[in-house]
mmCIF file of C-alpha atoms in Angstrom:
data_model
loop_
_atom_site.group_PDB
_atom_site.id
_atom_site.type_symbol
_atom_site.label_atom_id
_atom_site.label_comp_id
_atom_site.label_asym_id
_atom_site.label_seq_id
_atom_site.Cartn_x
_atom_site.Cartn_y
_atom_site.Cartn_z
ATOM 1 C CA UNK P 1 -12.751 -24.026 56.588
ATOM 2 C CA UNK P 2 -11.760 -27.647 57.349
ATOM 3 C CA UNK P 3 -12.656 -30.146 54.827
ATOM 4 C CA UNK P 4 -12.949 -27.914 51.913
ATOM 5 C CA UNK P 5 -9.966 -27.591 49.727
ATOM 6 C CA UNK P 6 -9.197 -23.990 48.598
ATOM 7 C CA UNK P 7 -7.354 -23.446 45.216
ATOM 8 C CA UNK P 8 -5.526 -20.159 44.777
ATOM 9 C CA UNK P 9 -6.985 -18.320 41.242
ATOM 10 C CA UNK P 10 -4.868 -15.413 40.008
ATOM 11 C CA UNK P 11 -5.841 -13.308 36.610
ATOM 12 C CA UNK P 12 -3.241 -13.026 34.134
ATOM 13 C CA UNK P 13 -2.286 -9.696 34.939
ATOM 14 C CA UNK P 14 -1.617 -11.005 38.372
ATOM 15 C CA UNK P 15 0.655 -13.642 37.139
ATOM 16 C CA UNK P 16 2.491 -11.405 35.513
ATOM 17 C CA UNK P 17 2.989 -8.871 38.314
ATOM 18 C CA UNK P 18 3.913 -11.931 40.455
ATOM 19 C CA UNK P 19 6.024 -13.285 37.625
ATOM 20 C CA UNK P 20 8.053 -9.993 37.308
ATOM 21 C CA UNK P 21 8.103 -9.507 40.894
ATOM 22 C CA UNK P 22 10.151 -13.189 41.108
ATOM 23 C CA UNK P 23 12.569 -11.566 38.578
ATOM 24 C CA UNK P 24 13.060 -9.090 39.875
ATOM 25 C CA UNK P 25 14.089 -10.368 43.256
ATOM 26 C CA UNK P 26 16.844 -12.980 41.587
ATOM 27 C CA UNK P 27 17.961 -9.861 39.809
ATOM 28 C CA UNK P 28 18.460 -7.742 43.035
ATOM 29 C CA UNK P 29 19.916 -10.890 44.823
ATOM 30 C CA UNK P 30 22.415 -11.451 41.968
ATOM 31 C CA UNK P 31 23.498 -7.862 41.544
ATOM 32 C CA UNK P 32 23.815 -7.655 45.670
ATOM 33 C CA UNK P 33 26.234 -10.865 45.169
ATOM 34 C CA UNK P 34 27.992 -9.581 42.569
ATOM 35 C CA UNK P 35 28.676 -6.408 43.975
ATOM 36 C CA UNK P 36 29.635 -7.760 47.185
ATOM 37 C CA UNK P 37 31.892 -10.165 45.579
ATOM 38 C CA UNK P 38 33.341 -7.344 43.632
ATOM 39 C CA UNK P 39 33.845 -5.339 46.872
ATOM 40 C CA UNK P 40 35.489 -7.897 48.863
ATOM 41 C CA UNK P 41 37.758 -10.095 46.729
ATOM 42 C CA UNK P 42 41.161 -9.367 45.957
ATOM 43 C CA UNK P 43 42.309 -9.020 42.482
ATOM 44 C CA UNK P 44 44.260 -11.867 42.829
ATOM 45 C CA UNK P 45 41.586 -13.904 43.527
ATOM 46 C CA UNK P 46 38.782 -13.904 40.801
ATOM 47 C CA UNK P 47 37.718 -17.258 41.379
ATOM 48 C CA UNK P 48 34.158 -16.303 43.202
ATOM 49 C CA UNK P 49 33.267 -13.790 40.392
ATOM 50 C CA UNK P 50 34.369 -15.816 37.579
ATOM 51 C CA UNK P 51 31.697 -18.554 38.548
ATOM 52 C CA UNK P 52 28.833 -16.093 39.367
ATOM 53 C CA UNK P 53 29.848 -14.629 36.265
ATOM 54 C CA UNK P 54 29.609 -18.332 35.001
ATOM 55 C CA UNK P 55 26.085 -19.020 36.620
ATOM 56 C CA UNK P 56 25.120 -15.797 34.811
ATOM 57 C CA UNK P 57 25.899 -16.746 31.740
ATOM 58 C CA UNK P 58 24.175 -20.183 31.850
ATOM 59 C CA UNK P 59 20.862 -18.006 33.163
ATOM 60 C CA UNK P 60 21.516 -15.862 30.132
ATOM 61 C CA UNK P 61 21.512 -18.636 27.747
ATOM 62 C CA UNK P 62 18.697 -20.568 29.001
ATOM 63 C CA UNK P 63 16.265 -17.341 29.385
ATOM 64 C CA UNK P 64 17.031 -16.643 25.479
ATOM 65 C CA UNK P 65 16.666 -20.508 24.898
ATOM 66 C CA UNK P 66 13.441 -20.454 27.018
ATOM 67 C CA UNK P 67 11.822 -17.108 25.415
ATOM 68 C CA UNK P 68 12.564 -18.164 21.831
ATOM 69 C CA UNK P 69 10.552 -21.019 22.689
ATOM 70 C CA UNK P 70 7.816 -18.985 24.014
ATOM 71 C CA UNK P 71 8.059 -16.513 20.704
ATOM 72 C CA UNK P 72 7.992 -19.781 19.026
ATOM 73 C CA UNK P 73 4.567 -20.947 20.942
ATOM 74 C CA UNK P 74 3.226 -17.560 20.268
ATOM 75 C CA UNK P 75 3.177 -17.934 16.821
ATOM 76 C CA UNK P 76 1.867 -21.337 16.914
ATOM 77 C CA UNK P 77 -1.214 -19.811 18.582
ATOM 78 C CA UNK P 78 -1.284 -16.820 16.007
ATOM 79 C CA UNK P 79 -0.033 -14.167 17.591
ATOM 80 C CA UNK P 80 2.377 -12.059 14.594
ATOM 81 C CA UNK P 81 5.497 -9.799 15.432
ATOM 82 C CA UNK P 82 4.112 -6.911 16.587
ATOM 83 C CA UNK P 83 2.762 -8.826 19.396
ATOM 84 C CA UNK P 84 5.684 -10.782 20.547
ATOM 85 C CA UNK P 85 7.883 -8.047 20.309
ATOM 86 C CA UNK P 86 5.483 -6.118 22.333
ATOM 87 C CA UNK P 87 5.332 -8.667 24.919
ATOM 88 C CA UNK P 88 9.295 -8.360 25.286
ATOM 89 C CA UNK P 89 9.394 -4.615 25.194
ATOM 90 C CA UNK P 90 10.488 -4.032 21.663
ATOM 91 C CA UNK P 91 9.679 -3.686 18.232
ATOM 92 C CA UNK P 92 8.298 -5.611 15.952
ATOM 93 C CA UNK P 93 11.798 -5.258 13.574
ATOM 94 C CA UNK P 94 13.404 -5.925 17.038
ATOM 95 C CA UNK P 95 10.954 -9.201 17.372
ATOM 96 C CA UNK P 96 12.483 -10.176 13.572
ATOM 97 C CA UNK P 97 15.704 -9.769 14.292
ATOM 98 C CA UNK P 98 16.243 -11.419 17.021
ATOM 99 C CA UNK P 99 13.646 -14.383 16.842
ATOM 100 C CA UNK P 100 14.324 -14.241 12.516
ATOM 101 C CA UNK P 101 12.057 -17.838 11.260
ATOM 102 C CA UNK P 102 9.257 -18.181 13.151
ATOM 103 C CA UNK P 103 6.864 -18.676 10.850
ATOM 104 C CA UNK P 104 9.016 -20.458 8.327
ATOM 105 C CA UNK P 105 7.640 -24.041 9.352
ATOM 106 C CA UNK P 106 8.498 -27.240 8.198
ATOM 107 C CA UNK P 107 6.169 -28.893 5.553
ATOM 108 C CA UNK P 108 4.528 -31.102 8.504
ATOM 109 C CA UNK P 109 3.958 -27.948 10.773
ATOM 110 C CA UNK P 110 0.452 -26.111 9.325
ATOM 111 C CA UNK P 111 1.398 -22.890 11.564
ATOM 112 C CA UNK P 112 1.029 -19.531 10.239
ATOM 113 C CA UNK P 113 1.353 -16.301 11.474
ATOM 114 C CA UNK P 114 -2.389 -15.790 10.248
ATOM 115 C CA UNK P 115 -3.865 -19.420 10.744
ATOM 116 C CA UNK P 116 -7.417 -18.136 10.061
ATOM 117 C CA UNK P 117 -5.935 -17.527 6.392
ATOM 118 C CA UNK P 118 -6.692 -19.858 3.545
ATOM 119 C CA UNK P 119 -3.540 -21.581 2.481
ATOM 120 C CA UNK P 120 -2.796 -20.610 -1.392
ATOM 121 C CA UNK P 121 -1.843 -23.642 -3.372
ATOM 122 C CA UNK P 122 1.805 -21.268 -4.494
ATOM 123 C CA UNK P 123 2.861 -18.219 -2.875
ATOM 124 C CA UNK P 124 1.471 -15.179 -4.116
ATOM 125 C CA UNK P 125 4.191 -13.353 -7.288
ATOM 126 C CA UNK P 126 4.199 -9.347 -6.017
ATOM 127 C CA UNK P 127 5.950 -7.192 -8.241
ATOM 128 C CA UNK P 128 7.313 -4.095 -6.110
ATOM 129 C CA UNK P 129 7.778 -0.684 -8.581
ATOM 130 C CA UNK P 130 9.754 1.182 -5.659
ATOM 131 C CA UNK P 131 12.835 3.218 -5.496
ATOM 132 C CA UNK P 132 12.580 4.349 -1.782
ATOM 133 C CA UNK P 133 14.396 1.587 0.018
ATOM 134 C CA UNK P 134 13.626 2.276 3.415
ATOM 135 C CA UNK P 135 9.403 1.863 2.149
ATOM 136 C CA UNK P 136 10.596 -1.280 0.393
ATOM 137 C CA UNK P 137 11.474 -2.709 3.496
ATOM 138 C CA UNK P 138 8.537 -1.535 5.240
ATOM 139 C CA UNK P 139 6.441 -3.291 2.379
ATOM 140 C CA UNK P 140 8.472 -6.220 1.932
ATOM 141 C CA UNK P 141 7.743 -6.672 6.301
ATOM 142 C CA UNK P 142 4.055 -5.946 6.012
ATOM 143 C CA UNK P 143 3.414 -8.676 3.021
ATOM 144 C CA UNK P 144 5.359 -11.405 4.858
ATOM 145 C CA UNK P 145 3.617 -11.429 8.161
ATOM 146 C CA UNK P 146 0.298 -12.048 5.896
ATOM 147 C CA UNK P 147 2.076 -15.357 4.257
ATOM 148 C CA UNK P 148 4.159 -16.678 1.595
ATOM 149 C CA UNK P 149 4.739 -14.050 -1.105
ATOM 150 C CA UNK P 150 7.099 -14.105 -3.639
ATOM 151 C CA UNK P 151 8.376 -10.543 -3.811
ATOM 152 C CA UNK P 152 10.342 -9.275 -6.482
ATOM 153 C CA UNK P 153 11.131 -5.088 -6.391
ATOM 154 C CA UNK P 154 12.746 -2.993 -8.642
ATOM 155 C CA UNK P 155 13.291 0.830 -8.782
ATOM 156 C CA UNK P 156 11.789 2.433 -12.052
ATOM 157 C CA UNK P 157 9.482 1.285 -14.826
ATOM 158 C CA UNK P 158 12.442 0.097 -16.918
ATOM 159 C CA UNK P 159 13.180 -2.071 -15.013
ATOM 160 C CA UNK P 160 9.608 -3.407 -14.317
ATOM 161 C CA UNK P 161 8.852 -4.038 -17.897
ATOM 162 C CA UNK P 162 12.190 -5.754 -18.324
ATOM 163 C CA UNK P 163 11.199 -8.349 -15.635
ATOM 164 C CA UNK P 164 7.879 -8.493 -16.906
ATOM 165 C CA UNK P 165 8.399 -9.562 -20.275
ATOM 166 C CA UNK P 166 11.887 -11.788 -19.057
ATOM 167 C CA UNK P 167 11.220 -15.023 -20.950
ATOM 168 C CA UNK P 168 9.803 -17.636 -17.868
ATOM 169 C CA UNK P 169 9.412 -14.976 -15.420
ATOM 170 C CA UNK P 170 5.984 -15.806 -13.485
ATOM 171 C CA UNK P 171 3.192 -13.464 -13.823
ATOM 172 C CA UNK P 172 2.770 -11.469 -10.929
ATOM 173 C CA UNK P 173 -0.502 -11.601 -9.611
ATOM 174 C CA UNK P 174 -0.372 -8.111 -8.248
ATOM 175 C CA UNK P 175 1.622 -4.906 -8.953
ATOM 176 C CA UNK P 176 2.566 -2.600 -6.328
ATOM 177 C CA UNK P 177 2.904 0.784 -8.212
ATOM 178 C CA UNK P 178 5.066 4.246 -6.800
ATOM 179 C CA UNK P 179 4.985 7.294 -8.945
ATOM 180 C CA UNK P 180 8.199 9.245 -8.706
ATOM 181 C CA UNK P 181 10.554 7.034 -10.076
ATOM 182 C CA UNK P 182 13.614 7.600 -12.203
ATOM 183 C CA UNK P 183 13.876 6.737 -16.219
ATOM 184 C CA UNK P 184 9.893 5.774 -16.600
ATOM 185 C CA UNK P 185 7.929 7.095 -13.648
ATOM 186 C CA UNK P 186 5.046 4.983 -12.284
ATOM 187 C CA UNK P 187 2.595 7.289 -14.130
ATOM 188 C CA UNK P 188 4.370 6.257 -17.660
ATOM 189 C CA UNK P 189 5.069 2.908 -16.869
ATOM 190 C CA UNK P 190 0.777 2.770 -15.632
ATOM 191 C CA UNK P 191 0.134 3.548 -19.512
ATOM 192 C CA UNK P 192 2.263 1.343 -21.025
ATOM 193 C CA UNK P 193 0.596 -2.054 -18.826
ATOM 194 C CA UNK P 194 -2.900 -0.864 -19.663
ATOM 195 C CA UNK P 195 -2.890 -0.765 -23.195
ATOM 196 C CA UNK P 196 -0.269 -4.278 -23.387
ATOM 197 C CA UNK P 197 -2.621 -6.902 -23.934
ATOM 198 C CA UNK P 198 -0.078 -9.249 -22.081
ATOM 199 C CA UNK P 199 -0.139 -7.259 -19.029
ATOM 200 C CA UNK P 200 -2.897 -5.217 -18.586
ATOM 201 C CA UNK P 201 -5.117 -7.519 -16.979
ATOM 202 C CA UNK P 202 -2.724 -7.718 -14.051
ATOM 203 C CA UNK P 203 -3.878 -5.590 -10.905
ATOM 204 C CA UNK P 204 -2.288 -2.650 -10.218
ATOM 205 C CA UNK P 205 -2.268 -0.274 -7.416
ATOM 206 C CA UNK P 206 -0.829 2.722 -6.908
ATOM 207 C CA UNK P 207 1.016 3.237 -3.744
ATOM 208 C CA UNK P 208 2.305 6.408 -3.298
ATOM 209 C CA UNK P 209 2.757 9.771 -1.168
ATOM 210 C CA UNK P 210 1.300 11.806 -3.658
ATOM 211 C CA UNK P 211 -2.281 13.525 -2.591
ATOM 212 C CA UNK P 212 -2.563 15.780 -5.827
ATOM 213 C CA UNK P 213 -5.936 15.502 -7.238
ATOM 214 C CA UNK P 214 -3.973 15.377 -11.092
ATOM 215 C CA UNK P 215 -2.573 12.137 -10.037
ATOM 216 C CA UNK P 216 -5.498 10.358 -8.878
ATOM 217 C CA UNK P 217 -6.974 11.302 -11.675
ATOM 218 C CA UNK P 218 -4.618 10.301 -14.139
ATOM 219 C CA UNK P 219 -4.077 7.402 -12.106
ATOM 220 C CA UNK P 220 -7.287 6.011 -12.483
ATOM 221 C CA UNK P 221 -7.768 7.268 -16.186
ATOM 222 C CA UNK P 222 -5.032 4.979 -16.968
ATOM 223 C CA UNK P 223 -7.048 2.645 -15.546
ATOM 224 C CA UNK P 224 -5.192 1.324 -11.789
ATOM 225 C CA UNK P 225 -7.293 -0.536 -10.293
ATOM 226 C CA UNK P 226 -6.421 1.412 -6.754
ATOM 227 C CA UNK P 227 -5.131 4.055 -5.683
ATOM 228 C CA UNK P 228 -3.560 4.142 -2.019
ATOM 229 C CA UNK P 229 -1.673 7.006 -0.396
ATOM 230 C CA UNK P 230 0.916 6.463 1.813
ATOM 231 C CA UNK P 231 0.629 6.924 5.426
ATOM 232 C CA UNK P 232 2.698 8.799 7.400
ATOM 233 C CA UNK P 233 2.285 6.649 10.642
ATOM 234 C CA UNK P 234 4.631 3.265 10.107
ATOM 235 C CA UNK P 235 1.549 1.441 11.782
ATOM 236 C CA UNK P 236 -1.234 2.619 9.370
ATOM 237 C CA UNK P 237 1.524 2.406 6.443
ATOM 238 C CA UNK P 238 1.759 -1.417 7.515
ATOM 239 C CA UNK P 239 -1.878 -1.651 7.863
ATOM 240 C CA UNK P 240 -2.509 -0.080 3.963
ATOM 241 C CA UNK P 241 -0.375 -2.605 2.621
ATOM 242 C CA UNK P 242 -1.738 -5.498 4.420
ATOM 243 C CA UNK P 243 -5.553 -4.157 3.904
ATOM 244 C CA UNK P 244 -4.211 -4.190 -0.705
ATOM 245 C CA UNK P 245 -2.618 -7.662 -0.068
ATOM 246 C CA UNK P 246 -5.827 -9.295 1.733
ATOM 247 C CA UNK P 247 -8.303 -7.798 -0.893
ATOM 248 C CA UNK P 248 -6.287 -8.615 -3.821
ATOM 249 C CA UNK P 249 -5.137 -11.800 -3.014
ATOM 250 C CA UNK P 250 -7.452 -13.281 -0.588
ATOM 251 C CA UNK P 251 -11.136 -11.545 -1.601
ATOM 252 C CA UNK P 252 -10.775 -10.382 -5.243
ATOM 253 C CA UNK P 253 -10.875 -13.117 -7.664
ATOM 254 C CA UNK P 254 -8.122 -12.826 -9.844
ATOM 255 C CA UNK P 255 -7.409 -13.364 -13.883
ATOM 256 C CA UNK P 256 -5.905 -16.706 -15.192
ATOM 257 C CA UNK P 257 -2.985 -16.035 -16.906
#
């Protein structure tokens, strides 16, 4: 009507139907030059295809430029892995690789993946007791999209007890325990931190595939503070480990050392 001004309001989803529906006409337009340029131009001549290939590569560049920015702006606003790489039709590993850093800020930029999260004062120690390197990784993933940890695995108890009593080695302020291990299983090695007086205040959890009642039991007889089975789904696995680090390390108050 005249004299009234009339402002165009479209819901997100809109946006982004509009938004793909713009990029997906350049595409079609491109590909229709590029195909016509490819039917018509003698192979003598490259010059035309060379500079759409040219323009093309410039778009490329500037699109990646442009969405790490965006990744970048996500994470500012709290948004973790999972959903950026969901947002760009991939993985969250596939969000990592390609966008690796984004929450590795500068000392001026207070940005964290989990901004509702209260700061620690150091990064959290995490002593891994894993010999399955594929759920290492998985582990490793899920701890550092909750913050700073300071992650330290090794394989069998051996090993563990070596790094534990290393002269200067920090104590960790939580142990992540397997079971079937080689040399000292996690059920030996579980023994041998509850009755050191050094280490046995240290909280330990069992994390493990093992269902069998004989090893819960034990497990908690030898006094683990937790015992967690593994899930077969990679989302709830990621979601067990992140549920034992925010308890442990963000609700649970913890011994001095």
């Amino acid at each position: 009507m005249p004299g009234k001004n009339f402002e165009m309001r479209t819901t997100p989803q809109e946006t982004d139907s509009l938004t793909d529906a713009a990029v997906g006409n350049l595409a079609q337009h491109l590909a229709r030059r590029l195909l016509n340029v490819s039917s018509r131009t003698a192979p003598d001549d490259p010059a035309e295809a060379l500079a759409l290939l040219h323009v093309l590569d410039h778009l490329q560049r500037a699109a990646e430029r442009l969405q790490r920015q965006a990744a970048a702006a996500a994470a500012r606003a709290g948004a973790g892995y999972p959903q950026i790489g969901a947002a760009c039709g991939m993985t969250r590993q596939g969000a990592r690789r390609r966008w690796p850093g984004l929450f590795h800020h500068s000392s001026d930029e207070r940005t964290t993946e989990h901004p509702m999260m209260t700061t620690p004062a150091r990064p959290f120690d995490v002593l891994l007791v894993e010999d399955d390197v594929a759920d290492a990784m998985l582990i490793e993933e899920a701890l550092s999209e909750r913050g700073a940890r300071n992650l330290v695995q090794v394989t069998d108890g051996v090993a563990a007890l070596e790094h534990l009593r290393a002269p200067g080695t920090p104590r960790p302020d939580l142990i992540v325990l397997d079971l079937n291990m080689p040399r000292m299983n996690g059920r030996e090695l579980l023994k041998v931190l509850k009755t050191d007086e050094d280490l046995q205040s240290i909280p330990v959890v069992v994390l493990t595939t093992s269902t069998a009642p004989d090893d819960v039991t034990g497990a908690y007889s030898s006094h683990a503070n937790a015992y967690v089975t593994k899930p077969v789904n990679l989302a709830e696995f990621e979601q067990a480990v992140q549920s034992i680090d925010a308890f442990y390390l963000d609700t649970a108050t913890r011994p001095r050392p």
